[in-house]
Amino acid sequence: MTDIVRADGRAVDELRTITIERGWSAHAEGSALISFGGTKVLCTASFTNGVPRWLTGKGKGWVTAEYAMLPRATNSRNDRESVKGKIGGRTHEISRLIGRSLRAVVDMKALGENTIVIDCDVLQADGGTRTAAITGAYVALADAIEWGRKKKFIGQKSTPLIDTVAAVSVGIIDGEPMLDLAYVEDVRAETDMNVVVTGRGLFVEVQGTAEGAPFDKRELDALLELGVAGCADLRTHQLASLQPAGE
Amino acid sequence: MTDIVRADGRAVDELRTITIERGWSAHAEGSALISFGGTKVLCTASFTNGVPRWLTGKGKGWVTAEYAMLPRATNSRNDRESVKGKIGGRTHEISRLIGRSLRAVVDMKALGENTIVIDCDVLQADGGTRTAAITGAYVALADAIEWGRKKKFIGQKSTPLIDTVAAVSVGIIDGEPMLDLAYVEDVRAETDMNVVVTGRGLFVEVQGTAEGAPFDKRELDALLELGVAGCADLRTHQLASLQPAGE
Amino acid sequence: MTDIVRADGRAVDELRTITIERGWSAHAEGSALISFGGTKVLCTASFTNGVPRWLTGKGKGWVTAEYAMLPRATNSRNDRESVKGKIGGRTHEISRLIGRSLRAVVDMKALGENTIVIDCDVLQADGGTRTAAITGAYVALADAIEWGRKKKFIGQKSTPLIDTVAAVSVGIIDGEPMLDLAYVEDVRAETDMNVVVTGRGLFVEVQGTAEGAPFDKRELDALLELGVAGCADLRTHQLASLQPAGE
Amino acid sequence: MTDIVRADGRAVDELRTITIERGWSAHAEGSALISFGGTKVLCTASFTNGVPRWLTGKGKGWVTAEYAMLPRATNSRNDRESVKGKIGGRTHEISRLIGRSLRAVVDMKALGENTIVIDCDVLQADGGTRTAAITGAYVALADAIEWGRKKKFIGQKSTPLIDTVAAVSVGIIDGEPMLDLAYVEDVRAETDMNVVVTGRGLFVEVQGTAEGAPFDKRELDALLELGVAGCADLRTHQLASLQPAGE
Amino acid sequence: MTDIVRADGRAVDELRTITIERGWSAHAEGSALISFGGTKVLCTASFTNGVPRWLTGKGKGWVTAEYAMLPRATNSRNDRESVKGKIGGRTHEISRLIGRSLRAVVDMKALGENTIVIDCDVLQADGGTRTAAITGAYVALADAIEWGRKKKFIGQKSTPLIDTVAAVSVGIIDGEPMLDLAYVEDVRAETDMNVVVTGRGLFVEVQGTAEGAPFDKRELDALLELGVAGCADLRTHQLASLQPAGE
Amino acid sequence: MTDIVRADGRAVDELRTITIERGWSAHAEGSALISFGGTKVLCTASFTNGVPRWLTGKGKGWVTAEYAMLPRATNSRNDRESVKGKIGGRTHEISRLIGRSLRAVVDMKALGENTIVIDCDVLQADGGTRTAAITGAYVALADAIEWGRKKKFIGQKSTPLIDTVAAVSVGIIDGEPMLDLAYVEDVRAETDMNVVVTGRGLFVEVQGTAEGAPFDKRELDALLELGVAGCADLRTHQLASLQPAGE
């Protein structure tokens, strides 16, 4: 690491200010309003007893996610996908990523025949919305599972949540690997990567894309190292927010 | 008025706690996060220089609105309209109501060939979402117009905003007219009315619906009186939030 | 009332020529082709034994409505909503209004587990299409209920229809309140209101909108009075058309 | 031909009662409400000066058609295509057939850069709706062309309409070829054919379908003969309705 | 017939080179990649035990077809119907034609409660895609039925396939009737006809359209004669391809 | 590497049989039918002079891709996305991946204001369809660029293609890293990764997903090594197919 200072004064391996407002929603079984700097995502978990038809009778649960962005979350207004009548490829891609990331830390047998849908709605965007969504969704998920246990939809001895999971973006800008890119950094990045890492430090997803020039193994390794460290930091925030075990 | 006390302890002619967090959004030209008790609506105003094609060259501006609800804003989750691929009748109806209400206080000639789109996204719903949306949208609109003036898209001597506008729901429950219904009241109301009132106390919209038994003229008058008074209160909140004239 | 004479020679409190061609359709269980002057709406009622899934087993029926306009019902052609692939907000709004208006005079328990869908298709439009639709739909509904009784889907002692219902538009033009606006009047109206009134003279819906300047309580009262009288006249037409109780 | 008598008393080579109410619509440039027995189709022609972009600057006009059915035109109610959000194959197929049939008798150069859209809306269906639509559409088209000539959008010496066109269904029932099938006949037909024939007796479209057993050349010939004669009869009705050259 | 020679050297009554690659697909229960000259259509038959809900319990099967074209099957690229979000009229029309043609040679009682869906995807288009699709679909259908019999979904003594079926296009170019039009011929044809003919030489479908001038009975007869002979040739190809009775 | 033998007899680091049928399409400016064992993808490149509106006047070209699967490409039939009226998330995701991968080896300035759309249609699927699509798309792209140069849409001295690109899947099965997974392997893989690698051995995309247990850095490295070697092999096939410089 060099002592380069970024536009917002951060070190290259430093996260933006992270806040997690757990239990933001009065209605949802679990919820969190998470901020990664100027990126704010409202994550709500909806718990339903029962599973989709294709899973019925297998003794297993289901966790899925939907991601969306408010029309003026970004610098200029985007048309609503509901008005356009179809969901864009980017939205689909991110929804699927969040769902897979969460399922990686859930034991579906232990969850039993219950379904949890996590909605991640970006209220304000400044880069890293999908990683903030995953990180916040974990908190909402944890509370929804706790709710299900209290309501006896989940067995008292079951432990559906087998690990924590967090995500962060990393990228190379002017040849320098950096952690948790803000929007102004993201658009300048030559390589952009999102890593999803469990509490044990294992990878759930690694998605690296050369936006400019292709990247080599050494750069990839540097990015992964930054990402794993960033996710460990995020885990600390997650655990702190879940500390006073509430409902 | 009787001295009936409501579920949440309010008098029949009392608003819920009203808060207006002006300038909530870092990106929008005007914005407000408004709460009517448990109902929370994020209103953002997007200013564009220019007008839709059908209005071009007429020297007039345009103001329109889109209303939507997050899937878990309510007690049980609703499917996203983007996923369903179409917008429901209720959403359409409310978007149109908000747009008409705001246009009633805008002098389109004075606005000039500029377009303002107001997005009202319900983050949490507890009755009265459309009236909170109109009331908050006014604040976002006022700031967007101010922004347009600063940027010289609007003439320095122009006064596009010719009045204030606010809205509130009223209804009859167990024969008793009440102001600003929370969800538990709304579902029990025999008659449900939304009134949109200008700062001068004139009506922009009156929408009364018999949910149970039809209503008579006397009941209608009682509801209108309550609504006008409620909108005057809301105006005080709007003006207070706009007080320290923005940036 | 003044002695102002309107474009078509009517007095301010006079309906246009009203005709109701009951039983227009050979197939529907109830039907009426209604005209309010140049506005012609074909209303058909389709009776189905059984109710939508969400209502099953509650011993109650359901009445709903769909409104639409033929593409060349108006002065210039509109694209078909089926071709556009989505229903516009205005269509949705009016369909919902018709449904609510009819349900206000139906005792759902007495209807039993039966569903009546009323289709209101505007064949020609000259203002007041939604009010003509409601007024004609009542006639179609009455015959469909009678059909259900004959077919023994409805108990012989049941009286599902607890009142009549009619609707009319009223508006203020050049400061003058007027009844049943034709299209040329409608576009000039400062305030536009639709009132839906039962046979007992009670309100089911009051929807007033300031198209130009906001309106005050005195104007509102004048409009309501005109509307109630107009609906009483319409009721006479409805009852006359239903007179020779036939099928 | 045998002396078989049909359900409704007609001879095998006899049309149902044909009525053409020309000029039904107050707004359209040409219109006709046509009945083939219980089948009633409202045909309106909308004239626009100018052509679609893909035809601009070629000195040629365009004629197209859209067919649709009201939800309760048939014996049991069909969901609206606007509500389903998509147009069915049958609707598409018939719209295209009507358009092709009309274009076969229009000289597009003589029409000049003008567009005529014919809407054919089935108000009541009892078999043969597409053939009634074509036959009525011709009348609406003729009047719209006349309107264009009066308005000088079409040259005074131009003759865009180079022939008449009519259509009728024919079919084989219990081995017997029959003309102009009513619905009860249509569902029993082994072979079903629609023929579109010009005033000179030439074919524009021949669409024969074996609904039951495949058919041979002799049967095909018998059907074509019946169809050509039926179209000649329909032409007499068309010309009669156009007689008192109106606007 | 004259001794006119066509662009590609064929006689007027000569098919293009026909190839049928039976069993092209490793997954489908029946399949064929058929070529009519440069037109290549992949036909796959999917066999499902069971029928759609509307047919359940009637002891009858169902055969249906879907036709589509790859975006660059043609000379210039067409947008995908999946991207446009709706199916065009031409696609609908052809899918329905293929389905009807196949059902004409299937005894649905003998098929039993089984469903066969035939997908016909045009990989490359050079005129006559719908007729190639029908001709190839027959081969795929035959193999799928054989598969159903082997799997005992179809009774061992049942003969669901009661005849063969093939289709070919015919048209009049410069006054000359010609068989199996290539694209360059198709666009020049005054009259265009598709005939679907069974092995016994009977008609299933006759669809003739005047693209330029209307046609008379003599021309129609000439086209039908050519078409019937062409279908007999195609039948020989079909039977040859099915010769070594597949698994 | 161990000497484990796979279901199809391959070594763990061995590709399936690769075939590239260059110039498969008679119409497209570039095309290839590529097989990775039982996976067959038809790739066609459509060249258009000009760029989308948002890119006009910037002197740069555009390359994009659309991926789709025939309904019976897989073991059981999937509904068509055109019939469903919307594109699934998986389709969107893969289309975007192919587009990004190709753009990584194109110099958009050198391409000039030209657009190339690559359609990748899966005719038969047996795992690895996205990687086969990318690998085949490169061949189609190369020929389309050559076509553009011949037609002088691209400058004679321009070299838009700055490298080759290929893709392959890798995964861990029973703890063993393996190259180019067939479908039966893919469903059993604990970790699944797609790597897109340039001719110089640099990464364009790395997308690793834990399907079962999360993976560690050592496993990730083993997979990347396999993938890079596999892409080098694929490059040999690409270059061989492009050898006899086209048309």
Short mmCIF file of C-alpha atoms in Angstrom, two decimals, chain D residues 27-243:
data_model
loop_
_atom_site.label_atom_id
_atom_site.label_comp_id
_atom_site.label_asym_id
_atom_site.label_seq_id
_atom_site.Cartn_x
_atom_site.Cartn_y
_atom_site.Cartn_z
CA HIS D 27 -66.31 11.83 -35.22
CA ALA D 28 -64.76 9.45 -37.77
CA GLU D 29 -64.09 10.51 -41.37
CA GLY D 30 -65.96 7.39 -42.49
CA SER D 31 -67.92 4.80 -40.52
CA ALA D 32 -70.42 1.97 -40.76
CA LEU D 33 -72.17 -0.25 -38.25
CA ILE D 34 -72.65 -3.46 -40.18
CA SER D 35 -74.72 -6.50 -39.20
CA PHE D 36 -74.55 -10.01 -40.64
CA GLY D 37 -77.48 -11.38 -38.63
CA GLY D 38 -76.44 -11.31 -34.97
CA THR D 39 -72.89 -10.23 -35.79
CA LYS D 40 -72.47 -6.47 -35.38
CA VAL D 41 -69.23 -4.68 -36.17
CA LEU D 42 -68.56 -0.98 -35.83
CA CYS D 43 -66.09 0.13 -38.53
CA THR D 44 -64.54 3.59 -38.31
CA ALA D 45 -62.03 5.07 -40.70
CA SER D 46 -59.56 7.66 -39.42
CA PHE D 47 -57.92 9.82 -42.07
CA THR D 48 -54.55 11.42 -41.40
CA ASN D 49 -52.67 13.63 -43.77
CA GLY D 50 -49.14 12.16 -43.88
CA VAL D 51 -47.71 8.65 -43.79
CA PRO D 52 -45.65 6.55 -41.38
CA ARG D 53 -41.94 7.37 -41.40
CA TRP D 54 -40.93 4.29 -43.43
CA LEU D 55 -43.10 5.50 -46.32
CA THR D 56 -42.32 9.19 -46.26
CA GLY D 57 -41.38 10.83 -49.51
CA LYS D 58 -42.48 8.03 -51.79
CA GLY D 59 -45.67 9.75 -52.92
CA LYS D 60 -47.76 6.83 -51.71
CA GLY D 61 -50.44 6.42 -49.08
CA TRP D 62 -51.15 3.72 -46.50
CA VAL D 63 -54.22 1.83 -45.36
CA THR D 64 -54.18 -0.39 -42.31
CA ALA D 65 -56.73 -1.97 -39.99
CA GLU D 66 -57.17 -3.05 -36.39
CA TYR D 67 -59.73 -5.61 -35.33
CA ALA D 68 -60.90 -6.23 -31.78
CA MET D 69 -63.80 -7.70 -29.91
CA LEU D 70 -65.58 -6.27 -26.89
CA PRO D 71 -65.16 -8.61 -23.91
CA ARG D 72 -68.82 -9.61 -23.85
CA ALA D 73 -69.41 -9.68 -27.62
CA THR D 74 -69.47 -13.46 -27.29
CA ASN D 75 -71.50 -15.89 -25.32
CA SER D 76 -69.12 -15.99 -22.40
CA ARG D 77 -66.88 -13.10 -21.40
CA ASN D 78 -63.27 -12.95 -22.63
CA ASP D 79 -60.60 -11.04 -20.78
CA ARG D 80 -59.62 -7.77 -22.43
CA GLU D 81 -56.39 -7.86 -24.39
CA SER D 82 -55.47 -4.51 -22.83
CA VAL D 83 -55.75 -6.08 -19.39
CA LYS D 84 -53.76 -9.13 -20.42
CA GLY D 85 -51.16 -6.72 -21.81
CA LYS D 86 -50.86 -8.53 -25.11
CA ILE D 87 -52.75 -9.10 -28.29
CA GLY D 88 -53.72 -12.64 -29.13
CA GLY D 89 -52.77 -14.44 -32.30
CA ARG D 90 -56.33 -14.50 -33.61
CA THR D 91 -56.70 -10.74 -33.27
CA HIS D 92 -53.39 -10.14 -35.02
CA GLU D 93 -54.27 -12.51 -37.80
CA ILE D 94 -57.64 -10.89 -38.51
CA SER D 95 -56.29 -7.33 -38.34
CA ARG D 96 -53.71 -8.24 -40.95
CA LEU D 97 -56.31 -9.91 -43.17
CA ILE D 98 -58.57 -6.84 -43.12
CA GLY D 99 -55.68 -4.53 -43.93
CA ARG D 100 -54.51 -6.65 -46.88
CA SER D 101 -58.06 -6.96 -48.21
CA LEU D 102 -58.61 -3.23 -48.24
CA ARG D 103 -55.20 -2.41 -49.71
CA ALA D 104 -56.02 -4.71 -52.64
CA VAL D 105 -58.59 -2.19 -53.90
CA VAL D 106 -56.65 1.00 -53.18
CA ASP D 107 -54.25 2.69 -55.59
CA MET D 108 -51.69 3.99 -53.10
CA LYS D 109 -50.23 6.50 -55.57
CA ALA D 110 -53.68 7.98 -56.13
CA LEU D 111 -54.25 8.14 -52.37
CA GLY D 112 -51.14 10.30 -52.04
CA GLU D 113 -49.26 10.68 -48.76
CA ASN D 114 -52.27 10.05 -46.57
CA THR D 115 -52.97 7.32 -44.03
CA ILE D 116 -56.31 5.69 -43.31
CA VAL D 117 -56.67 3.48 -40.24
CA ILE D 118 -59.79 1.35 -40.11
CA ASP D 119 -60.90 0.15 -36.69
CA CYS D 120 -63.27 -2.79 -36.70
CA ASP D 121 -64.71 -3.41 -33.26
CA VAL D 122 -67.02 -6.34 -32.84
CA LEU D 123 -69.89 -5.25 -30.60
CA GLN D 124 -71.68 -8.58 -30.88
CA ALA D 125 -70.44 -11.82 -32.38
CA ASP D 126 -72.37 -14.60 -34.05
CA GLY D 127 -69.92 -16.03 -36.59
CA GLY D 128 -68.31 -14.33 -39.57
CA THR D 129 -66.96 -11.34 -37.67
CA ARG D 130 -63.91 -10.96 -39.91
CA THR D 131 -65.97 -11.05 -43.09
CA ALA D 132 -68.50 -8.54 -41.74
CA ALA D 133 -65.55 -6.37 -40.71
CA ILE D 134 -64.05 -6.36 -44.22
CA THR D 135 -67.41 -5.69 -45.83
CA GLY D 136 -68.23 -2.81 -43.48
CA ALA D 137 -64.69 -1.45 -43.56
CA TYR D 138 -65.02 -0.93 -47.29
CA VAL D 139 -67.93 1.46 -46.72
CA ALA D 140 -66.04 3.40 -44.04
CA LEU D 141 -62.99 3.52 -46.30
CA ALA D 142 -64.98 4.86 -49.23
CA ASP D 143 -66.34 7.70 -47.12
CA ALA D 144 -62.96 8.53 -45.62
CA ILE D 145 -61.49 8.78 -49.11
CA GLU D 146 -64.35 11.04 -50.14
CA TRP D 147 -63.67 13.18 -47.04
CA GLY D 148 -60.00 13.43 -48.02
CA ARG D 149 -60.96 14.56 -51.47
CA LYS D 150 -63.31 17.25 -50.11
CA LYS D 151 -60.56 18.46 -47.79
CA LYS D 152 -58.18 18.53 -50.80
CA PHE D 153 -55.74 16.07 -49.21
CA ILE D 154 -56.44 13.89 -52.24
CA GLY D 155 -56.26 15.28 -55.74
CA GLN D 156 -59.64 16.00 -57.34
CA LYS D 157 -58.83 13.82 -60.34
CA SER D 158 -57.43 10.95 -58.31
CA THR D 159 -59.37 7.71 -57.97
CA PRO D 160 -57.76 5.86 -55.09
CA LEU D 161 -60.54 3.30 -54.87
CA ILE D 162 -60.11 1.01 -57.88
CA ASP D 163 -62.75 -1.58 -57.04
CA THR D 164 -65.11 -2.70 -54.27
CA VAL D 165 -64.27 -5.55 -51.90
CA ALA D 166 -66.44 -7.79 -49.74
CA ALA D 167 -65.93 -10.99 -47.80
CA VAL D 168 -67.98 -13.91 -46.63
CA SER D 169 -67.47 -17.21 -44.86
CA VAL D 170 -68.43 -20.54 -46.40
CA GLY D 171 -68.19 -24.00 -44.94
CA ILE D 172 -69.13 -27.63 -45.24
CA ILE D 173 -71.55 -28.97 -42.66
CA ASP D 174 -72.68 -32.58 -42.78
CA GLY D 175 -71.18 -32.72 -46.24
CA GLU D 176 -73.17 -29.72 -47.46
CA PRO D 177 -71.50 -26.46 -48.57
CA MET D 178 -73.18 -23.46 -46.97
CA LEU D 179 -72.88 -19.69 -47.17
CA ASP D 180 -72.32 -17.19 -44.33
CA LEU D 181 -72.11 -19.44 -41.30
CA ALA D 182 -73.66 -18.38 -38.01
CA TYR D 183 -71.77 -19.36 -34.87
CA VAL D 184 -73.71 -22.56 -34.27
CA GLU D 185 -72.89 -23.63 -37.82
CA ASP D 186 -69.29 -22.51 -37.66
CA VAL D 187 -68.46 -24.77 -34.72
CA ARG D 188 -69.91 -27.77 -36.55
CA ALA D 189 -68.24 -27.10 -39.92
CA GLU D 190 -65.81 -29.72 -41.20
CA THR D 191 -64.21 -27.16 -43.47
CA ASP D 192 -64.26 -23.44 -42.97
CA MET D 193 -63.29 -20.93 -45.61
CA ASN D 194 -63.20 -17.17 -45.86
CA VAL D 195 -63.16 -15.60 -49.28
CA VAL D 196 -62.46 -11.98 -50.06
CA VAL D 197 -63.68 -11.00 -53.50
CA THR D 198 -63.55 -7.78 -55.50
CA GLY D 199 -66.44 -6.22 -57.40
CA ARG D 200 -65.05 -7.74 -60.59
CA GLY D 201 -65.30 -11.21 -59.02
CA LEU D 202 -61.58 -11.74 -58.51
CA PHE D 203 -60.04 -13.23 -55.40
CA VAL D 204 -58.06 -11.15 -52.92
CA GLU D 205 -57.82 -13.83 -50.26
CA VAL D 206 -58.84 -17.46 -50.06
CA GLN D 207 -58.32 -19.02 -46.64
CA GLY D 208 -59.63 -22.53 -46.30
CA THR D 209 -59.04 -24.66 -43.23
CA ALA D 210 -59.98 -28.24 -42.55
CA GLU D 211 -61.40 -28.17 -39.05
CA GLY D 212 -62.35 -31.82 -39.18
CA ALA D 213 -61.42 -34.02 -42.15
CA PRO D 214 -59.23 -32.60 -44.95
CA PHE D 215 -61.16 -31.52 -48.07
CA ASP D 216 -60.81 -32.31 -51.74
CA LYS D 217 -60.75 -30.17 -54.86
CA ARG D 218 -64.44 -30.67 -55.65
CA GLU D 219 -65.46 -29.39 -52.21
CA LEU D 220 -63.08 -26.46 -52.54
CA ASP D 221 -64.64 -25.52 -55.86
CA ALA D 222 -68.17 -25.69 -54.45
CA LEU D 223 -67.19 -23.42 -51.56
CA LEU D 224 -65.49 -20.89 -53.83
CA GLU D 225 -68.56 -20.72 -56.04
CA LEU D 226 -70.83 -20.06 -53.06
CA GLY D 227 -68.43 -17.45 -51.72
CA VAL D 228 -68.15 -15.53 -54.97
CA ALA D 229 -71.94 -15.35 -55.27
CA GLY D 230 -72.27 -14.25 -51.64
CA CYS D 231 -69.74 -11.45 -52.12
CA ALA D 232 -71.69 -10.24 -55.16
CA ASP D 233 -74.77 -9.96 -52.96
CA LEU D 234 -72.83 -8.12 -50.29
CA ARG D 235 -71.57 -5.69 -52.92
CA THR D 236 -75.16 -4.77 -53.70
CA HIS D 237 -75.65 -3.88 -50.02
CA GLN D 238 -72.44 -1.85 -49.98
CA LEU D 239 -73.38 0.13 -53.05
CA ALA D 240 -76.90 0.75 -51.76
CA SER D 241 -75.60 2.09 -48.47
CA LEU D 242 -73.22 4.40 -50.32
CA GLN D 243 -75.95 5.54 -52.68
#
